[in-house]
Tab-separated table of C-alpha atoms in Angstrom:
chain	number	residue	atom	x	y	z
A	1	MET	CA	292.681	-14.459	188.787
A	2	THR	CA	291.634	-16.577	185.807
A	3	ARG	CA	287.907	-17.106	185.241
A	4	GLY	CA	287.681	-17.935	181.568
A	5	VAL	CA	289.642	-19.871	178.958
A	6	LEU	CA	289.456	-19.605	175.175
A	7	LEU	CA	290.551	-22.687	173.243
A	8	ASP	CA	291.536	-22.947	169.621
A	9	LEU	CA	290.293	-26.141	167.932
A	10	ALA	CA	292.459	-27.363	165.020
A	11	GLY	CA	295.942	-28.134	166.319
A	12	VAL	CA	294.843	-27.933	169.978
A	13	ILE	CA	291.855	-30.278	170.377
A	14	TYR	CA	292.258	-32.222	167.122
A	15	ASP	CA	294.506	-32.601	164.089
A	16	GLY	CA	292.330	-33.274	161.061
A	17	GLU	CA	289.915	-35.999	162.182
A	18	THR	CA	292.093	-37.230	165.055
A	19	ALA	CA	291.796	-36.027	168.659
A	20	ILE	CA	295.109	-34.817	170.144
A	21	PRO	CA	295.924	-37.128	173.115
A	22	GLY	CA	294.822	-35.721	176.468
A	23	GLY	CA	292.785	-32.925	174.896
A	24	VAL	CA	289.291	-34.148	175.711
A	25	ASP	CA	290.332	-34.958	179.263
A	26	ALA	CA	291.937	-31.496	179.603
A	27	VAL	CA	288.664	-29.809	178.619
A	28	ALA	CA	286.877	-31.826	181.311
A	29	ARG	CA	289.476	-30.790	183.901
A	30	LEU	CA	289.155	-27.093	183.007
A	31	ARG	CA	285.371	-27.356	183.383
A	32	LYS	CA	285.661	-29.253	186.660
A	33	ALA	CA	287.948	-26.489	187.958
A	34	GLY	CA	285.036	-24.070	187.448
A	35	LEU	CA	286.553	-22.197	184.498
A	36	ALA	CA	284.243	-20.847	181.819
A	37	LEU	CA	285.176	-22.135	178.353
A	38	ARG	CA	284.643	-21.064	174.770
A	39	PHE	CA	286.078	-22.465	171.561
A	40	VAL	CA	287.367	-19.883	169.096
A	41	SER	CA	288.256	-21.387	165.736
A	42	ASN	CA	289.571	-19.874	162.522
A	43	THR	CA	288.902	-23.081	160.642
A	44	THR	CA	286.939	-22.004	157.610
A	45	ARG	CA	286.770	-25.311	155.759
A	46	SER	CA	283.836	-26.734	157.709
A	47	SER	CA	280.417	-25.423	158.678
A	48	LYS	CA	279.704	-24.930	162.360
A	49	GLN	CA	277.461	-27.995	162.310
A	50	GLU	CA	280.360	-30.146	161.047
A	51	VAL	CA	282.668	-28.726	163.729
A	52	LEU	CA	280.153	-29.609	166.437
A	53	GLU	CA	279.722	-33.129	165.045
A	54	ARG	CA	283.491	-33.660	164.959
A	55	LEU	CA	283.847	-32.564	168.582
A	56	GLU	CA	280.949	-34.786	169.618
A	57	GLY	CA	282.550	-37.716	167.799
A	58	MET	CA	285.625	-37.207	169.965
A	59	GLY	CA	283.559	-37.351	173.126
A	60	LEU	CA	283.305	-33.613	173.812
A	61	THR	CA	279.955	-32.155	174.819
A	62	VAL	CA	279.807	-28.760	173.181
A	63	THR	CA	276.775	-26.630	172.332
A	64	LYS	CA	276.417	-24.292	169.369
A	65	ALA	CA	276.809	-21.291	171.682
A	66	ASP	CA	280.188	-22.570	172.950
A	67	VAL	CA	281.854	-22.292	169.542
A	68	PHE	CA	282.797	-19.010	167.873
A	69	THR	CA	283.589	-19.111	164.164
A	70	PRO	CA	284.513	-16.328	161.732
A	71	ALA	CA	281.628	-17.379	159.460
A	72	GLN	CA	279.151	-16.605	162.213
A	73	ALA	CA	280.822	-13.214	162.807
A	74	ALA	CA	280.702	-12.593	159.042
A	75	ARG	CA	276.968	-13.355	158.866
A	76	GLU	CA	276.304	-10.851	161.634
A	77	TRP	CA	278.566	-8.274	159.965
A	78	LEU	CA	276.845	-8.693	156.581
A	79	LEU	CA	273.373	-8.328	158.130
A	80	ARG	CA	274.483	-5.282	160.139
A	81	ASN	CA	275.999	-3.627	157.058
A	82	GLY	CA	273.251	-4.613	154.610
A	83	LEU	CA	275.557	-6.465	152.215
A	84	ALA	CA	275.252	-9.749	150.348
A	85	PRO	CA	278.242	-12.088	150.324
A	86	TYR	CA	280.311	-12.892	147.238
A	87	LEU	CA	281.736	-16.148	148.554
A	88	LEU	CA	285.353	-17.126	148.075
A	89	VAL	CA	285.249	-19.897	150.644
A	90	HIS	CA	285.629	-23.636	150.933
A	91	PRO	CA	282.534	-25.501	149.673
A	92	GLY	CA	282.166	-26.979	153.163
A	93	LEU	CA	281.601	-23.533	154.624
A	94	ALA	CA	279.037	-22.253	152.124
A	95	PRO	CA	275.998	-23.605	154.082
A	96	ASP	CA	276.749	-21.076	156.843
A	97	PHE	CA	275.836	-18.313	154.355
A	98	TYR	CA	272.833	-19.856	152.565
A	99	ASP	CA	269.870	-18.016	154.056
A	100	LEU	CA	271.053	-14.396	153.990
A	101	PRO	CA	268.598	-11.861	152.513
A	102	HIS	CA	269.106	-10.417	149.031
A	103	ARG	CA	271.055	-7.140	148.886
A	104	ASP	CA	272.260	-5.036	145.977
A	105	LYS	CA	275.666	-4.242	147.427
A	106	ARG	CA	278.183	-6.957	148.104
A	107	ALA	CA	281.196	-7.939	150.121
A	108	VAL	CA	283.787	-10.454	148.949
A	109	VAL	CA	283.958	-12.953	151.816
A	110	ILE	CA	287.262	-14.813	151.738
A	111	GLY	CA	288.158	-17.844	153.808
A	112	ASP	CA	290.505	-20.779	153.463
A	113	ALA	CA	289.092	-21.958	150.134
A	114	GLY	CA	291.943	-24.392	149.466
A	115	GLU	CA	291.840	-25.916	145.977
A	116	ALA	CA	288.907	-23.599	145.187
A	117	PHE	CA	291.438	-20.747	144.952
A	118	THR	CA	291.892	-20.706	141.185
A	119	TYR	CA	293.128	-17.791	139.121
A	120	ALA	CA	289.666	-17.405	137.596
A	121	VAL	CA	287.793	-17.072	140.911
A	122	LEU	CA	290.434	-14.821	142.446
A	123	ASN	CA	290.222	-12.598	139.384
A	124	GLU	CA	286.423	-12.536	139.569
A	125	ALA	CA	286.635	-11.529	143.222
A	126	PHE	CA	289.166	-8.830	142.309
A	127	ARG	CA	286.765	-7.432	139.724
A	128	GLU	CA	283.984	-7.397	142.340
A	129	LEU	CA	286.291	-5.298	144.517
A	130	CYS	CA	286.994	-2.941	141.597
A	131	ALA	CA	283.233	-2.609	141.119
A	132	GLY	CA	282.864	-1.423	144.720
A	133	ALA	CA	282.504	-4.531	146.874
A	134	GLU	CA	283.935	-4.557	150.396
A	135	LEU	CA	286.621	-7.094	151.355
A	136	LEU	CA	285.813	-9.280	154.340
A	137	ALA	CA	288.436	-11.765	155.576
A	138	LEU	CA	287.236	-14.640	157.727
A	139	ALA	CA	290.837	-15.168	158.806
A	140	THR	CA	294.328	-14.055	157.914
A	141	ASN	CA	296.283	-17.111	159.067
A	142	ARG	CA	299.400	-17.670	157.004
A	143	THR	CA	299.408	-21.461	157.152
A	144	PHE	CA	297.689	-24.498	158.591
A	145	ARG	CA	298.959	-28.012	159.225
A	146	ASP	CA	297.815	-30.083	156.289
A	147	ALA	CA	296.793	-33.756	156.161
A	148	ASP	CA	300.337	-34.767	155.111
A	149	GLY	CA	301.807	-33.074	158.195
A	150	GLY	CA	303.348	-30.211	156.204
A	151	LEU	CA	302.327	-26.570	156.355
A	152	SER	CA	299.990	-25.372	153.616
A	153	LEU	CA	298.698	-21.975	152.553
A	154	ASP	CA	295.771	-20.739	154.634
A	155	ALA	CA	293.458	-17.808	153.828
A	156	GLY	CA	295.933	-15.055	154.773
A	157	PRO	CA	298.128	-15.186	151.641
A	158	PHE	CA	295.061	-14.879	149.406
A	159	VAL	CA	293.707	-11.983	151.469
A	160	ALA	CA	297.113	-10.335	151.000
A	161	ALA	CA	296.892	-10.945	147.232
A	162	LEU	CA	293.471	-9.310	146.916
A	163	GLU	CA	294.479	-6.415	149.166
A	164	PHE	CA	297.586	-5.822	147.078
A	165	ALA	CA	295.682	-5.921	143.788
A	166	SER	CA	292.711	-3.805	144.851
A	167	LEU	CA	294.499	-1.349	147.159
A	168	LYS	CA	291.730	-2.100	149.691
A	169	ARG	CA	292.202	-3.224	153.280
A	170	ALA	CA	290.253	-6.258	154.427
A	171	THR	CA	288.029	-6.170	157.465
A	172	VAL	CA	289.199	-9.191	159.471
A	173	LEU	CA	286.521	-11.066	161.412
A	174	GLY	CA	288.241	-14.101	162.934
A	175	LYS	CA	291.376	-14.201	165.062
A	176	PRO	CA	293.485	-12.019	165.450
A	177	SER	CA	290.669	-9.454	165.355
A	178	PRO	CA	290.228	-8.210	168.959
A	179	ALA	CA	286.433	-8.059	168.411
A	180	PHE	CA	286.396	-11.822	167.835
A	181	PHE	CA	288.119	-12.649	171.146
A	182	LEU	CA	286.014	-10.065	172.992
A	183	ALA	CA	282.724	-11.419	171.603
A	184	ALA	CA	283.585	-14.913	172.862
A	185	LEU	CA	284.552	-13.535	176.284
A	186	ALA	CA	281.443	-11.325	176.510
A	187	SER	CA	279.251	-14.387	175.875
A	188	MET	CA	280.505	-15.861	179.149
A	189	GLY	CA	280.650	-12.560	181.052
A	190	CYS	CA	284.419	-12.772	181.459
A	191	PRO	CA	286.571	-9.645	181.242
A	192	PRO	CA	289.697	-10.071	179.071
A	193	GLY	CA	291.965	-9.417	182.037
A	194	GLN	CA	290.708	-12.651	183.622
A	195	ALA	CA	291.031	-14.864	180.581
A	196	ILE	CA	293.666	-17.112	179.023
A	197	MET	CA	293.902	-18.173	175.378
A	198	VAL	CA	295.393	-21.518	174.299
A	199	GLY	CA	296.424	-21.970	170.661
A	200	ASP	CA	298.981	-23.350	168.209
A	201	ASP	CA	299.274	-20.223	166.041
A	202	ALA	CA	301.803	-17.804	167.556
A	203	GLU	CA	300.421	-14.958	165.500
A	204	SER	CA	296.619	-15.305	165.260
A	205	ASP	CA	296.000	-17.044	168.589
A	206	ILE	CA	298.754	-15.756	170.821
A	207	ALA	CA	299.774	-12.278	169.668
A	208	GLY	CA	296.118	-11.670	168.733
A	209	ALA	CA	294.775	-12.587	172.178
A	210	LEU	CA	297.398	-10.565	174.026
A	211	ARG	CA	296.652	-7.544	171.821
A	212	ALA	CA	292.970	-7.984	172.660
A	213	GLY	CA	293.905	-7.592	176.339
A	214	LEU	CA	293.757	-11.176	177.587
A	215	SER	CA	295.841	-11.751	180.711
A	216	GLY	CA	297.734	-14.645	179.165
A	217	ALA	CA	298.169	-16.752	176.037
A	218	LEU	CA	299.715	-20.216	175.964
A	219	LEU	CA	301.322	-21.584	172.819
A	220	VAL	CA	301.088	-25.360	172.437
A	221	ARG	CA	303.673	-27.401	170.555
A	222	THR	CA	301.014	-29.374	168.672
A	223	GLY	CA	299.282	-28.683	165.333
A	224	LYS	CA	301.066	-26.181	163.128
A	225	TYR	CA	303.641	-25.252	165.802
A	226	ARG	CA	307.190	-25.155	164.428
A	227	GLN	CA	310.369	-24.682	166.451
A	228	GLY	CA	311.051	-21.013	167.083
A	229	ASP	CA	307.438	-19.892	166.577
A	230	GLU	CA	307.381	-18.427	170.084
A	231	LYS	CA	309.999	-15.869	169.015
A	232	ARG	CA	308.535	-15.082	165.598
A	233	PHE	CA	305.726	-12.656	166.477
A	234	ASP	CA	305.063	-9.970	169.057
A	235	PRO	CA	303.696	-10.020	171.667
A	236	ARG	CA	305.229	-13.378	172.543
A	237	PRO	CA	303.360	-16.159	174.383
A	238	THR	CA	303.070	-16.008	178.164
A	239	ALA	CA	304.395	-19.573	178.092
A	240	THR	CA	305.010	-22.325	175.556
A	241	VAL	CA	303.881	-25.783	176.620
A	242	ALA	CA	303.714	-29.279	175.145
A	243	ASP	CA	299.973	-29.515	174.527
A	244	LEU	CA	296.528	-28.702	175.886
A	245	ALA	CA	297.022	-31.104	178.788
A	246	ALA	CA	300.141	-29.179	179.845
A	247	ALA	CA	298.362	-25.858	179.257
A	248	THR	CA	295.577	-27.050	181.575
A	249	ASP	CA	298.104	-27.911	184.300
A	250	TRP	CA	299.636	-24.441	183.851
A	251	ILE	CA	296.274	-22.652	184.066
A	252	ILE	CA	294.967	-24.586	187.056
A	253	ALA	CA	298.253	-24.197	188.963
A	254	ARG	CA	298.178	-20.404	188.492
A	255	ARG	CA	294.479	-19.691	188.485
A	256	ASP	CA	294.462	-17.545	191.612
B	1	MET	CA	318.617	17.526	127.702
B	2	THR	CA	317.008	14.233	126.719
B	3	ARG	CA	319.176	11.631	124.986
B	4	GLY	CA	317.415	8.367	125.690
B	5	VAL	CA	313.865	7.058	125.928
B	6	LEU	CA	312.613	3.880	127.572
B	7	LEU	CA	309.334	2.515	126.247
B	8	ASP	CA	307.004	0.031	127.859
B	9	LEU	CA	305.481	-2.445	125.400
B	10	ALA	CA	302.047	-3.807	126.424
B	11	GLY	CA	299.604	-0.918	126.712
B	12	VAL	CA	301.987	1.518	124.976
B	13	ILE	CA	303.011	-0.096	121.673
B	14	TYR	CA	300.338	-2.791	121.529
B	15	ASP	CA	297.269	-4.106	123.321
B	16	GLY	CA	297.269	-7.882	123.089
B	17	GLU	CA	297.981	-8.632	119.427
B	18	THR	CA	296.851	-5.212	118.166
B	19	ALA	CA	299.187	-2.247	117.602
B	20	ILE	CA	298.040	0.951	119.342
B	21	PRO	CA	297.347	3.573	116.605
B	22	GLY	CA	300.292	5.902	115.980
B	23	GLY	CA	302.690	3.826	118.074
B	24	VAL	CA	304.890	2.423	115.323
B	25	ASP	CA	305.115	5.839	113.672
B	26	ALA	CA	306.010	7.421	117.028
B	27	VAL	CA	308.917	5.010	117.476
B	28	ALA	CA	310.200	6.012	114.014
B	29	ARG	CA	309.937	9.703	114.914
B	30	LEU	CA	311.856	9.232	118.169
B	31	ARG	CA	314.608	7.422	116.268
B	32	LYS	CA	314.663	10.054	113.531
B	33	ALA	CA	315.078	12.722	116.224
B	34	GLY	CA	318.308	10.975	117.213
B	35	LEU	CA	317.048	9.632	120.535
B	36	ALA	CA	318.395	6.324	121.782
B	37	LEU	CA	315.612	3.819	122.487
B	38	ARG	CA	315.154	0.725	124.563
B	39	PHE	CA	312.035	-1.308	125.279
B	40	VAL	CA	311.538	-2.327	128.910
B	41	SER	CA	308.704	-4.791	129.362
B	42	ASN	CA	307.287	-6.521	132.404
B	43	THR	CA	305.227	-8.848	130.245
B	44	THR	CA	306.035	-12.297	131.528
B	45	ARG	CA	303.584	-14.316	129.458
B	46	SER	CA	305.738	-14.513	126.316
B	47	SER	CA	309.337	-15.451	125.630
B	48	LYS	CA	311.615	-12.734	124.301
B	49	GLN	CA	311.513	-14.397	120.883
B	50	GLU	CA	307.723	-14.105	120.794
B	51	VAL	CA	307.884	-10.439	121.833
B	52	LEU	CA	310.325	-9.700	119.004
B	53	GLU	CA	308.124	-11.522	116.492
B	54	ARG	CA	305.046	-9.601	117.615
B	55	LEU	CA	306.864	-6.264	117.226
B	56	GLU	CA	308.168	-7.291	113.815
B	57	GLY	CA	304.637	-8.266	112.761
B	58	MET	CA	303.556	-4.726	113.588
B	59	GLY	CA	306.263	-3.281	111.368
B	60	LEU	CA	308.775	-2.383	114.087
B	61	THR	CA	312.431	-3.229	113.503
B	62	VAL	CA	313.765	-4.228	116.901
B	63	THR	CA	316.809	-6.326	117.750
B	64	LYS	CA	317.175	-8.677	120.696
B	65	ALA	CA	319.481	-6.179	122.401
B	66	ASP	CA	316.831	-3.430	122.250
B	67	VAL	CA	314.397	-5.300	124.482
B	68	PHE	CA	314.859	-5.737	128.244
B	69	THR	CA	312.734	-8.377	129.952
B	70	PRO	CA	312.623	-9.530	133.573
B	71	ALA	CA	313.236	-13.120	132.427
B	72	GLN	CA	316.587	-12.126	130.977
B	73	ALA	CA	317.468	-10.303	134.218
B	74	ALA	CA	316.389	-13.386	136.163
B	75	ARG	CA	318.606	-15.698	134.087
B	76	GLU	CA	321.604	-13.490	134.806
B	77	TRP	CA	320.701	-13.276	138.497
B	78	LEU	CA	320.340	-17.077	138.793
B	79	LEU	CA	323.699	-17.678	137.080
B	80	ARG	CA	325.405	-15.042	139.248
B	81	ASN	CA	323.964	-16.530	142.442
B	82	GLY	CA	324.427	-20.186	141.495
B	83	LEU	CA	320.752	-21.113	141.853
B	84	ALA	CA	318.404	-23.224	139.751
B	85	PRO	CA	314.910	-21.884	139.053
B	86	TYR	CA	311.725	-23.379	140.458
B	87	LEU	CA	309.404	-21.908	137.828
B	88	LEU	CA	306.025	-20.426	138.674
B	89	VAL	CA	305.614	-18.705	135.331
B	90	HIS	CA	303.378	-18.729	132.290
B	91	PRO	CA	304.085	-21.705	129.995
B	92	GLY	CA	304.950	-19.218	127.243
B	93	LEU	CA	307.870	-17.893	129.276
B	94	ALA	CA	309.430	-21.212	130.273
B	95	PRO	CA	311.695	-21.440	127.167
B	96	ASP	CA	313.652	-18.440	128.467
B	97	PHE	CA	314.851	-20.667	131.335
B	98	TYR	CA	315.459	-23.995	129.571
B	99	ASP	CA	319.236	-24.174	129.300
B	100	LEU	CA	320.352	-23.119	132.776
B	101	PRO	CA	322.940	-25.385	134.442
B	102	HIS	CA	321.944	-27.781	137.226
B	103	ARG	CA	322.306	-26.414	140.762
B	104	ASP	CA	321.421	-27.901	144.133
B	105	LYS	CA	319.963	-24.732	145.595
B	106	ARG	CA	316.902	-23.121	144.110
B	107	ALA	CA	314.968	-19.908	143.749
B	108	VAL	CA	311.226	-19.750	143.192
B	109	VAL	CA	310.871	-17.597	140.061
B	110	ILE	CA	307.416	-16.068	139.909
B	111	GLY	CA	305.916	-14.253	136.940
B	112	ASP	CA	302.437	-13.597	135.622
B	113	ALA	CA	301.470	-17.262	135.391
B	114	GLY	CA	297.767	-16.548	134.809
B	115	GLU	CA	295.602	-19.667	134.901
B	116	ALA	CA	298.699	-21.647	135.921
B	117	PHE	CA	298.342	-20.096	139.398
B	118	THR	CA	296.517	-22.932	141.118
B	119	TYR	CA	296.389	-23.576	144.843
B	120	ALA	CA	298.496	-26.700	144.365
B	121	VAL	CA	301.399	-24.979	142.561
B	122	LEU	CA	301.336	-21.956	144.877
B	123	ASN	CA	301.476	-24.327	147.836
B	124	GLU	CA	304.343	-26.273	146.282
B	125	ALA	CA	306.245	-23.025	145.742
B	126	PHE	CA	305.532	-22.035	149.340
B	127	ARG	CA	307.000	-25.309	150.560
B	128	GLU	CA	310.093	-24.694	148.408
B	129	LEU	CA	310.471	-21.367	150.216
B	130	CYS	CA	310.066	-23.079	153.594
B	131	ALA	CA	312.805	-25.529	152.543
B	132	GLY	CA	315.191	-22.625	151.926
B	133	ALA	CA	314.600	-21.440	148.366
B	134	GLU	CA	314.978	-17.751	147.529
B	135	LEU	CA	312.010	-15.780	146.154
B	136	LEU	CA	312.586	-14.033	142.833
B	137	ALA	CA	309.800	-11.880	141.363
B	138	LEU	CA	309.949	-11.119	137.645
B	139	ALA	CA	307.483	-8.315	138.250
B	140	THR	CA	305.176	-6.989	140.953
B	141	ASN	CA	302.550	-5.324	138.774
B	142	ARG	CA	299.141	-5.377	140.398
B	143	THR	CA	297.094	-5.717	137.213
B	144	PHE	CA	297.229	-5.873	133.443
B	145	ARG	CA	294.637	-5.077	130.811
B	146	ASP	CA	293.129	-8.388	129.816
B	147	ALA	CA	291.782	-9.519	126.433
B	148	ASP	CA	288.220	-8.560	127.441
B	149	GLY	CA	289.342	-4.994	128.217
B	150	GLY	CA	288.989	-5.410	131.976
B	151	LEU	CA	291.818	-5.405	134.504
B	152	SER	CA	293.065	-8.794	135.632
B	153	LEU	CA	295.456	-9.968	138.315
B	154	ASP	CA	299.112	-9.712	137.319
B	155	ALA	CA	302.086	-11.289	139.116
B	156	GLY	CA	302.179	-8.803	142.024
B	157	PRO	CA	299.262	-10.177	144.041
B	158	PHE	CA	300.752	-13.681	143.947
B	159	VAL	CA	304.172	-12.374	144.955
B	160	ALA	CA	302.419	-10.657	147.880
B	161	ALA	CA	300.717	-13.959	148.781
B	162	LEU	CA	303.991	-15.921	148.875
B	163	GLU	CA	305.772	-13.154	150.772
B	164	PHE	CA	302.983	-13.066	153.345
B	165	ALA	CA	302.981	-16.841	153.791
B	166	SER	CA	306.748	-17.355	153.916
B	167	LEU	CA	307.746	-14.160	155.754
B	168	LYS	CA	310.380	-13.711	153.003
B	169	ARG	CA	310.872	-10.626	150.844
B	170	ALA	CA	311.060	-11.137	147.100
B	171	THR	CA	313.957	-9.857	145.055
B	172	VAL	CA	312.249	-7.930	142.237
B	173	LEU	CA	313.950	-8.050	138.849
B	174	GLY	CA	311.625	-6.201	136.442
B	175	LYS	CA	310.157	-2.731	136.809
B	176	PRO	CA	309.990	-0.991	139.308
B	177	SER	CA	313.413	-2.303	140.308
B	178	PRO	CA	315.891	0.583	139.736
B	179	ALA	CA	318.498	-1.928	138.521
B	180	PHE	CA	316.212	-2.894	135.635
B	181	PHE	CA	315.830	0.677	134.357
B	182	LEU	CA	319.531	1.367	134.881
B	183	ALA	CA	320.630	-1.750	132.963
B	184	ALA	CA	318.568	-0.679	129.947
B	185	LEU	CA	320.008	2.855	130.121
B	186	ALA	CA	323.571	1.613	130.570
B	187	SER	CA	323.228	-0.512	127.419
B	188	MET	CA	322.834	2.695	125.412
B	189	GLY	CA	325.308	4.742	127.429
B	190	CYS	CA	322.621	7.134	128.625
B	191	PRO	CA	322.709	8.533	132.180
B	192	PRO	CA	319.313	8.402	133.973
B	193	GLY	CA	319.218	12.200	134.235
B	194	GLN	CA	318.986	12.406	130.430
B	195	ALA	CA	316.287	9.782	129.972
B	196	ILE	CA	312.489	9.681	129.814
B	197	MET	CA	310.253	6.676	130.473
B	198	VAL	CA	306.882	6.186	128.766
B	199	GLY	CA	304.422	3.698	130.238
B	200	ASP	CA	300.802	2.906	131.125
B	201	ASP	CA	301.460	1.682	134.672
B	202	ALA	CA	301.567	4.624	137.087
B	203	GLU	CA	303.322	2.515	139.683
B	204	SER	CA	305.801	0.184	137.944
B	205	ASP	CA	306.633	2.372	134.944
B	206	ILE	CA	306.246	5.895	136.245
B	207	ALA	CA	306.960	5.933	139.983
B	208	GLY	CA	309.578	3.231	139.359
B	209	ALA	CA	311.449	5.221	136.691
B	210	LEU	CA	311.395	8.430	138.705
B	211	ARG	CA	312.730	6.578	141.756
B	212	ALA	CA	315.506	5.197	139.556
B	213	GLY	CA	316.521	8.792	138.812
B	214	LEU	CA	315.139	9.290	135.303
B	215	SER	CA	314.558	12.936	134.451
B	216	GLY	CA	310.955	12.331	133.427
B	217	ALA	CA	308.211	9.742	133.119
B	218	LEU	CA	305.131	10.107	130.937
B	219	LEU	CA	301.934	8.212	131.721
B	220	VAL	CA	299.861	7.316	128.657
B	221	ARG	CA	296.080	6.942	128.773
B	222	THR	CA	296.160	3.672	126.815
B	223	GLY	CA	296.486	0.046	127.986
B	224	LYS	CA	295.696	-0.471	131.637
B	225	TYR	CA	295.402	3.255	132.400
B	226	ARG	CA	292.329	4.089	134.479
B	227	GLN	CA	291.083	7.576	135.374
B	228	GLY	CA	292.873	8.923	138.422
B	229	ASP	CA	295.917	6.652	138.076
B	230	GLU	CA	298.186	9.710	137.871
B	231	LYS	CA	297.274	10.584	141.468
B	232	ARG	CA	297.400	7.064	142.869
B	233	PHE	CA	301.144	6.529	143.361
B	234	ASP	CA	304.165	8.630	144.287
B	235	PRO	CA	306.188	10.039	142.645
B	236	ARG	CA	303.545	11.173	140.164
B	237	PRO	CA	304.094	11.307	136.382
B	238	THR	CA	305.904	14.300	134.879
B	239	ALA	CA	302.932	14.524	132.513
B	240	THR	CA	299.940	12.418	131.519
B	241	VAL	CA	299.288	12.256	127.786
B	242	ALA	CA	296.860	10.511	125.426
B	243	ASP	CA	299.192	7.910	123.952
B	244	LEU	CA	302.707	7.223	122.679
B	245	ALA	CA	302.202	9.615	119.744
B	246	ALA	CA	301.426	12.440	122.180
B	247	ALA	CA	304.313	11.378	124.419
B	248	THR	CA	306.614	11.612	121.391
B	249	ASP	CA	305.394	15.143	120.649
B	250	TRP	CA	306.026	16.044	124.287
B	251	ILE	CA	309.548	14.579	124.311
B	252	ILE	CA	310.637	16.093	120.999
B	253	ALA	CA	309.243	19.538	121.914
B	254	ARG	CA	311.207	19.547	125.199
B	255	ARG	CA	314.306	17.586	124.273
B	256	ASP	CA	316.789	20.417	124.784
C-alpha cells in the first residue's frame, strides 16, 4: 500500500522557470487521493525561499515544511557537528547559510556553484581540506538540464575533483543519501516501504530512493532524462513513464 | 645491476625557475658513472622547447630526445588513432599540438590547465565527451608544488571530474602509465629490471614506476613531498632520500 510520495522538483515539476505541462494538476490529484507529499530537491542554485516562490508562481500551494533541500540538511549537520561552512556554492544559495554561529573548525560545503567554480576557488577549498576541513557535498548529481536544453556539469564532478585531490570522502547530504529520503518521509510519518519516489535522475532520485528502502521509484522522461537512462544505474526504476501526470496515474492505479 | 635512471624534473631538478641545490651536479655524476639517463616529466604547463631552455639555463646539457613528456606521447597517440585534439591544456603547452592534421573525430586532451580550468571550458569539454569524443589525460597527478610553496590542484582532479560526469575512463599518457616509463627506457635500450626512477610524487613517480616493473624507485624530500607521503600509496618507495644528490649517492653505491 502506498501512503506517501516524494517528488523531485527540477525536471519533474518545472524546467527552469517553466512548469512542466500537467505537473501542477498531478500534484493536486495526488493530494486529492489522500497521499502525503513532500518535495525533495537537489537544486542548489536557489535558496529555499526562491524555490517556494517559484512553485507558488506556478500555482502550487507549498509550505516551507513540504520542501526538503540539501542546504537545510547541511545547516543542521553543521550545527550538530559544531563546524562553520566554507561555502563553495552558487551565490543564490548563500542566504541559506548566513546566520550560522561562528566556529573555529570548518567544513567545505560544495553545491552546484556553476560559473563560480573557478580554479582559484577550487584550489582554495582544496587547501582548506588540507588544513583539516571536512568535505560536505550538498549533492553529487553528475549533470542537470541547462537553459539551452543540453546537459551541463552539476556538483558531482567537482565533489569528485576535491575528493580525488584531498584523498577525503565527502559526506553527502542531498539525494542519493538515504538519510535525506528518510528525513522527508519521517516528517510525514510514512515508512519507506509505503512510499514512492518520482524523479528524472536515474541515479540520485531512482537508485537512491530504492537503496533507501522505498517501495518504488518512477523515472520520468522529462528534465534531464536521456534515452537509456533507465538501464544506466542500479537499482533500476520500478517503471519509466512519460511525466509526472503519467506517474500519478501509475501511483493511483496501484495504490492498494 | 642498474644501467639506467629515469629522473622527474619539477621538484627533483628544479622548483619553478630555481634549480634544486646539487641537482645539476648529481646529473653529471650519474652520467660520469656510465648510467643512461632520461627525463620523464608530467609537467604540462610548458612546451618541450621551454623545458629544454629552462634546463639549459640551469647548466644542464639535455637534448630533445632525452626528455619524455605526456604531450609528445599524446601527439603520437592522436596520430595513431586518427583523432584531432580538443585542447583543455595550459596555454604554454598548446604549441606542442599546433601542426596535427585535421580529423573529423576528436579526443579531449586534458592537462594541468591551471586558471584556464573554468566552468565554461570544463562544460564544453564534457559536451564533447557526450558527443562521442575520447578522453585523453596527459597526467593524473593530484597536486603540484605551487609558486607560493603550497600544494595546488594538478590535472588529476579535473580528469576525475570529467570521468565522473561522462561515465568514461580516461586514457592516461604520462606517469603513472606503464607505457610512458617503458617508452623512455626503450629509447635507451634499458630493460625495466635494470632501471631506477627518482621522483617527488609518491604516487605517479614511485608507485607508477614500480608497477611498470622498474627495479627501484627513490622518493626525494624536495618539491611536492610532504611528510608521510612514503606511506600513502602502494607500492611504497624503495627508499626515501633527501634530494637528487642523495639519490645519486644511493644509486651509485648500489649499482652492481
